[in-house]
CSV table of C-alpha atoms in Angstrom, one decimal:
chain,number,residue,atom,x,y,z
A,1,UNK,CA,125.0,197.4,106.1
A,2,UNK,CA,126.3,193.9,106.9
A,3,UNK,CA,128.4,192.2,104.2
A,4,UNK,CA,128.4,188.5,103.7
A,5,UNK,CA,131.9,187.1,104.1
A,6,UNK,CA,133.0,184.7,101.4
A,7,UNK,CA,136.6,183.5,101.7
A,8,UNK,CA,138.8,183.9,98.6
A,9,UNK,CA,139.4,180.5,97.0
A,10,UNK,CA,143.0,179.6,96.7
A,11,UNK,CA,144.6,180.4,93.3
A,12,UNK,CA,144.5,177.7,90.7
A,13,UNK,CA,148.0,176.3,90.2
A,14,UNK,CA,149.9,177.1,87.1
A,15,UNK,CA,149.2,174.6,84.3
A,16,UNK,CA,152.1,172.1,83.7
A,17,UNK,CA,154.1,172.3,80.5
A,18,UNK,CA,153.2,169.8,77.9
A,19,UNK,CA,156.4,168.0,76.9
A,20,UNK,CA,154.9,165.6,74.3
A,21,UNK,CA,151.7,163.7,73.6
A,22,UNK,CA,150.5,160.8,71.5
A,23,UNK,CA,147.1,159.4,70.4
A,24,UNK,CA,146.5,156.0,72.0
A,25,UNK,CA,143.4,153.8,71.8
A,26,UNK,CA,141.3,156.9,71.1
A,27,UNK,CA,142.7,158.7,74.1
A,28,UNK,CA,145.8,160.9,74.7
A,29,UNK,CA,149.0,159.8,76.3
A,30,UNK,CA,150.9,162.9,77.4
A,31,UNK,CA,154.0,163.8,79.4
A,32,UNK,CA,154.1,167.0,81.4
A,33,UNK,CA,156.7,169.0,83.3
A,34,UNK,CA,156.4,171.6,86.1
A,35,UNK,CA,158.5,173.4,88.7
A,36,UNK,CA,157.8,171.7,92.0
A,37,UNK,CA,157.6,173.9,95.1
A,38,UNK,CA,157.7,170.7,97.2
A,39,UNK,CA,160.9,169.1,95.8
A,40,UNK,CA,162.5,172.3,94.6
A,41,UNK,CA,163.2,170.7,91.3
A,42,UNK,CA,161.5,170.3,87.9
A,43,UNK,CA,159.3,167.2,88.0
A,44,UNK,CA,157.8,165.2,85.1
A,45,UNK,CA,154.7,163.0,85.1
A,46,UNK,CA,152.8,161.1,82.4
A,47,UNK,CA,149.0,161.2,82.2
A,48,UNK,CA,146.6,159.2,80.0
A,49,UNK,CA,143.2,160.7,79.2
A,50,UNK,CA,140.6,158.3,77.9
A,51,UNK,CA,138.5,159.1,74.8
A,52,UNK,CA,136.3,162.2,75.0
A,53,UNK,CA,133.2,160.1,74.4
A,54,UNK,CA,133.5,159.2,78.1
A,55,UNK,CA,131.5,161.2,80.7
A,56,UNK,CA,133.5,163.8,82.5
A,57,UNK,CA,134.9,164.0,85.2
A,58,UNK,CA,136.6,160.6,85.1
A,59,UNK,CA,137.9,158.3,87.9
A,60,UNK,CA,141.7,158.5,88.2
A,61,UNK,CA,144.3,155.9,89.1
A,62,UNK,CA,147.7,156.9,90.3
A,63,UNK,CA,150.4,154.5,89.3
A,64,UNK,CA,153.7,154.4,91.4
A,65,UNK,CA,156.7,152.7,89.7
A,66,UNK,CA,159.5,150.8,91.3
A,67,UNK,CA,163.2,151.3,91.9
A,68,UNK,CA,165.2,152.9,89.1
A,69,UNK,CA,162.1,153.8,87.1
A,70,UNK,CA,160.7,157.0,85.8
A,71,UNK,CA,157.2,157.6,84.4
A,72,UNK,CA,158.3,156.1,81.2
A,73,UNK,CA,158.6,152.4,82.3
A,74,UNK,CA,154.9,152.0,83.0
A,75,UNK,CA,153.7,154.2,80.2
A,76,UNK,CA,155.8,152.5,77.6
A,77,UNK,CA,155.9,148.9,78.7
A,78,UNK,CA,152.8,148.0,80.7
A,79,UNK,CA,150.3,148.4,77.8
A,80,UNK,CA,147.7,149.9,80.1
A,81,UNK,CA,146.2,152.4,77.7
A,82,UNK,CA,143.9,150.0,75.9
A,83,UNK,CA,142.1,148.9,79.1
A,84,UNK,CA,142.1,152.5,80.6
A,85,UNK,CA,140.5,153.8,77.4
A,86,UNK,CA,137.8,151.1,77.6
A,87,UNK,CA,137.1,151.7,81.3
A,88,UNK,CA,137.2,155.5,81.2
A,89,UNK,CA,140.1,155.8,83.6
A,90,UNK,CA,142.7,158.6,83.8
A,91,UNK,CA,146.1,157.2,84.6
A,92,UNK,CA,148.7,159.4,86.4
A,93,UNK,CA,152.3,158.2,86.5
A,94,UNK,CA,154.7,160.4,88.5
A,95,UNK,CA,158.5,160.0,88.7
A,96,UNK,CA,160.1,158.0,91.5
A,97,UNK,CA,162.3,160.8,93.0
A,98,UNK,CA,163.4,164.3,92.4
A,99,UNK,CA,165.8,164.8,89.5
A,100,UNK,CA,168.5,167.2,88.5
A,101,UNK,CA,170.3,167.2,91.9
A,102,UNK,CA,173.7,166.1,92.8
A,103,UNK,CA,173.5,165.3,96.5
A,104,UNK,CA,176.3,163.3,98.1
A,105,UNK,CA,175.8,159.6,97.3
A,106,UNK,CA,172.6,160.3,95.4
A,107,UNK,CA,173.6,158.4,92.3
A,108,UNK,CA,175.8,155.8,94.0
A,109,UNK,CA,173.4,152.9,94.1
A,110,UNK,CA,170.1,151.8,92.4
A,111,UNK,CA,168.2,151.3,95.6
A,112,UNK,CA,168.7,154.7,97.3
A,113,UNK,CA,168.7,158.3,96.1
A,114,UNK,CA,167.9,159.0,92.5
A,115,UNK,CA,165.0,156.8,91.2
A,116,UNK,CA,164.4,155.5,94.8
A,117,UNK,CA,162.4,158.1,96.7
A,118,UNK,CA,160.2,155.4,98.5
A,119,UNK,CA,157.2,157.7,98.4
A,120,UNK,CA,157.9,159.3,101.8
A,121,UNK,CA,159.1,162.6,103.1
A,122,UNK,CA,162.7,162.4,104.2
A,123,UNK,CA,163.6,163.9,107.6
A,124,UNK,CA,167.4,163.5,107.5
A,125,UNK,CA,169.8,166.0,105.8
A,126,UNK,CA,170.6,166.4,103.0
A,127,UNK,CA,167.5,164.5,101.7
A,128,UNK,CA,164.8,166.3,103.7
A,129,UNK,CA,164.9,169.4,101.5
A,130,UNK,CA,164.1,167.7,98.2
A,131,UNK,CA,163.1,164.1,98.8
A,132,UNK,CA,159.5,164.8,99.8
A,133,UNK,CA,157.7,162.4,97.5
A,134,UNK,CA,154.7,161.8,99.8
A,135,UNK,CA,153.8,165.5,100.1
A,136,UNK,CA,154.6,166.0,96.4
A,137,UNK,CA,152.1,163.3,95.4
A,138,UNK,CA,149.3,163.9,98.0
A,139,UNK,CA,149.3,167.7,97.7
A,140,UNK,CA,151.1,169.2,94.7
A,141,UNK,CA,150.7,166.6,92.0
A,142,UNK,CA,147.1,165.9,93.0
A,143,UNK,CA,146.3,169.6,93.0
A,144,UNK,CA,147.7,169.9,89.4
A,145,UNK,CA,145.7,166.9,88.2
A,146,UNK,CA,142.4,168.0,89.6
A,147,UNK,CA,142.9,171.7,88.6
A,148,UNK,CA,143.8,171.0,84.9
A,149,UNK,CA,142.3,167.7,83.9
A,150,UNK,CA,138.8,166.2,84.0
A,151,UNK,CA,139.6,164.0,87.0
A,152,UNK,CA,137.1,163.3,89.7
A,153,UNK,CA,138.6,163.9,93.2
A,154,UNK,CA,135.9,161.7,94.8
A,155,UNK,CA,137.0,158.7,92.7
A,156,UNK,CA,140.7,158.1,93.2
A,157,UNK,CA,142.6,154.8,93.2
A,158,UNK,CA,146.2,154.0,93.7
A,159,UNK,CA,148.4,151.1,92.4
A,160,UNK,CA,152.1,150.3,92.1
A,161,UNK,CA,154.9,147.9,91.6
A,162,UNK,CA,157.6,146.8,94.0
A,163,UNK,CA,158.7,150.1,95.7
A,164,UNK,CA,155.7,151.6,94.1
A,165,UNK,CA,153.5,148.9,95.6
A,166,UNK,CA,154.9,149.9,99.0
A,167,UNK,CA,154.0,153.5,98.2
A,168,UNK,CA,150.5,152.6,97.0
A,169,UNK,CA,149.7,150.6,100.2
A,170,UNK,CA,151.3,153.1,102.7
A,171,UNK,CA,149.8,156.2,101.1
A,172,UNK,CA,146.3,154.7,101.0
A,173,UNK,CA,146.6,153.8,104.7
A,174,UNK,CA,148.2,157.0,105.8
A,175,UNK,CA,145.6,159.2,104.1
A,176,UNK,CA,142.3,157.6,104.9
A,177,UNK,CA,139.4,158.7,102.7
A,178,UNK,CA,141.6,159.9,99.9
A,179,UNK,CA,141.7,156.7,97.9
A,180,UNK,CA,138.8,154.3,97.2
A,181,UNK,CA,140.6,151.5,95.4
A,182,UNK,CA,144.0,149.9,96.0
A,183,UNK,CA,146.1,147.3,94.4
A,184,UNK,CA,149.8,146.4,93.9
A,185,UNK,CA,152.0,144.1,91.9
A,186,UNK,CA,155.0,142.5,93.8
A,187,UNK,CA,154.9,145.2,96.5
A,188,UNK,CA,157.5,145.6,99.3
A,189,UNK,CA,155.0,145.1,102.1
A,190,UNK,CA,157.3,145.0,105.1
A,191,UNK,CA,160.1,147.5,104.4
A,192,UNK,CA,161.2,147.6,108.0
A,193,UNK,CA,162.1,143.9,107.8
A,194,UNK,CA,163.9,143.7,104.4
A,195,UNK,CA,167.2,145.1,103.0
A,196,UNK,CA,165.7,147.5,100.5
A,197,UNK,CA,163.4,149.2,103.0
A,198,UNK,CA,166.0,149.2,105.8
A,199,UNK,CA,168.5,150.9,103.7
A,200,UNK,CA,166.0,153.5,102.5
A,201,UNK,CA,164.5,154.2,105.9
A,202,UNK,CA,167.8,154.6,107.6
A,203,UNK,CA,169.0,157.0,105.0
A,204,UNK,CA,165.8,159.0,104.7
A,205,UNK,CA,164.4,158.8,108.2
A,206,UNK,CA,167.3,158.0,110.5
A,207,UNK,CA,167.7,155.1,112.9
A,208,UNK,CA,164.5,155.3,115.0
A,209,UNK,CA,162.5,152.3,114.0
A,210,UNK,CA,159.3,154.0,115.3
A,211,UNK,CA,159.7,156.4,112.3
A,212,UNK,CA,160.1,153.4,110.0
A,213,UNK,CA,156.9,151.7,111.2
A,214,UNK,CA,154.9,154.8,110.1
A,215,UNK,CA,155.8,153.8,106.6
A,216,UNK,CA,155.4,150.1,106.8
A,217,UNK,CA,152.2,148.6,105.3
A,218,UNK,CA,152.2,145.6,107.6
A,219,UNK,CA,152.2,148.0,110.6
A,220,UNK,CA,149.8,150.5,109.1
A,221,UNK,CA,147.0,148.1,107.9
A,222,UNK,CA,146.0,147.3,111.5
A,223,UNK,CA,144.8,150.8,112.1
A,224,UNK,CA,143.9,151.8,108.6
A,225,UNK,CA,140.2,151.0,108.7
A,226,UNK,CA,140.5,150.0,105.0
A,227,UNK,CA,137.4,148.0,104.0
A,228,UNK,CA,137.4,147.6,100.2
A,229,UNK,CA,139.1,144.6,98.6
A,230,UNK,CA,142.9,145.0,98.0
A,231,UNK,CA,144.2,143.1,95.0
A,232,UNK,CA,147.9,142.0,94.9
A,233,UNK,CA,149.6,139.8,92.3
A,234,UNK,CA,152.9,138.2,93.1
A,235,UNK,CA,155.1,136.1,90.7
A,236,UNK,CA,156.4,133.0,92.3
A,237,UNK,CA,159.6,133.1,90.1
A,238,UNK,CA,160.3,136.6,91.4
A,239,UNK,CA,164.0,136.7,92.4
A,240,UNK,CA,163.2,139.1,95.2
A,241,UNK,CA,160.2,137.1,96.6
A,242,UNK,CA,161.8,135.7,99.8
A,243,UNK,CA,164.4,138.4,100.5
A,244,UNK,CA,162.7,141.7,99.7
A,245,UNK,CA,158.9,141.3,99.2
A,246,UNK,CA,157.6,138.8,101.8
A,247,UNK,CA,153.9,138.9,100.8
A,248,UNK,CA,152.9,136.4,103.4
A,249,UNK,CA,153.6,139.0,106.1
A,250,UNK,CA,151.0,141.3,104.6
A,251,UNK,CA,148.6,138.5,104.1
A,252,UNK,CA,148.8,137.6,107.8
A,253,UNK,CA,148.5,141.3,108.8
A,254,UNK,CA,145.4,141.7,106.7
A,255,UNK,CA,143.9,138.6,108.2
A,256,UNK,CA,144.5,139.9,111.7
A,257,UNK,CA,143.0,143.3,110.8
A,258,UNK,CA,140.1,141.8,109.0
A,259,UNK,CA,141.0,143.8,105.8
A,260,UNK,CA,139.8,142.0,102.6
A,261,UNK,CA,142.8,141.0,100.5
A,262,UNK,CA,143.0,138.9,97.3
A,263,UNK,CA,146.6,137.8,97.0
A,264,UNK,CA,147.2,135.9,93.8
A,265,UNK,CA,150.4,133.9,93.5
A,266,UNK,CA,151.3,133.5,89.9
A,267,UNK,CA,153.4,130.5,88.8
A,268,UNK,CA,156.3,131.2,86.4
A,269,UNK,CA,156.2,135.0,86.6
A,270,UNK,CA,159.1,137.2,87.7
A,271,UNK,CA,159.5,140.9,88.7
A,272,UNK,CA,159.7,142.3,85.3
A,273,UNK,CA,157.3,144.4,83.1
A,274,UNK,CA,156.3,141.2,81.3
A,275,UNK,CA,154.6,140.3,84.6
A,276,UNK,CA,153.1,143.7,85.0
A,277,UNK,CA,151.8,143.7,81.4
A,278,UNK,CA,150.2,140.3,81.9
A,279,UNK,CA,148.0,141.4,84.9
A,280,UNK,CA,147.6,145.2,84.6
A,281,UNK,CA,144.2,144.8,82.9
A,282,UNK,CA,142.9,142.9,85.9
A,283,UNK,CA,144.1,145.6,88.2
A,284,UNK,CA,142.5,148.4,86.1
A,285,UNK,CA,139.2,146.5,86.1
A,286,UNK,CA,139.5,146.1,89.9
A,287,UNK,CA,139.9,149.9,90.2
A,288,UNK,CA,137.1,150.6,87.7
A,289,UNK,CA,134.7,148.4,89.6
A,290,UNK,CA,135.4,150.2,92.9
A,291,UNK,CA,135.5,153.7,91.4
A,292,UNK,CA,132.5,153.4,89.2
A,293,UNK,CA,134.2,153.3,85.8
A,294,UNK,CA,132.8,151.5,82.8
C-alpha cells in the first residue's frame, strides 16, 4: 500500500515573553522579549495591535529606528498609534542592534556598535557572530510576528528614519517580493558616500567597497525592480542633510531606474522626533493604501 508523503511542517517558534502592555486608541501597545538564535542575545521589540473590531489578519508595517535608538523612541515619541488604530495596521518596532554584549569598542561611539547595527549582517570579527540584524529581521523576527500575531504575511510594509530609513530601503530592495510598501524619513540613502555609512561598513563588512555597494540604496535601486511609489520626507533644517543624508543622490538614482519616488522637502524641519511625529500619519496612510488597510 502506497502512503502519501506529507512533509512535517517546521515547529512553531516559541512565543515571545510579554514585558509590558498598554491600551492605546482601542488597541494594544506591547513590548516583548525573546532569546534570539540569530544574534545570540536576548532581543526586545515593540508591537502595536489595532482594535479587535478590525478584520484579521491585518497588514503589518515594520518600523526601523535610527542611530542610538531602541524600540522605545518610535513607540513613545512618534504618536503613531492613533493612525495605526484607525487604519488597521500592526506596527512592529525592533531594536537597532544586539544588546547585553561587551565587544571591544562596542560602546565607544554613538554611530557604531551598540544602537547602530545598520540592519546588515556583519562579516568581520568580532561583529559577525552577533551583529546579524538583516537575518534577525527578515527571518527570525518575521517568523515570530507571523506565528503569534494576526499579521498578514502577504501585506508587509517597511519604513524607517535615518539609519532605519537606510535599512528600510535596502531590505526592501534586497528581498524582492517581501515588502509591498516602502517609505522613509530622512534616510541615509548613500551610505558608501557619507561618513556614517563608511564607518559602519568598514567596521562590519571590511574594506572591499563591492561589499558596501550591496547595502547601498542608491546602488540597489537600479536592479530592484521596485514599482510601487516610495515616499520620503526630508527636513530642510536637518543638520545632517548635506553631510550624511544626501537625498538628491537617491532622487537621481530613482529617476535613472524609473522607480516612482515622492521626495518631499519640508521647510523648517530637522532630524528629530518632532519631525517624525509631524509626518508619520502621512506615511502610515501611504502604507495602508498600498497594503489594503482601511
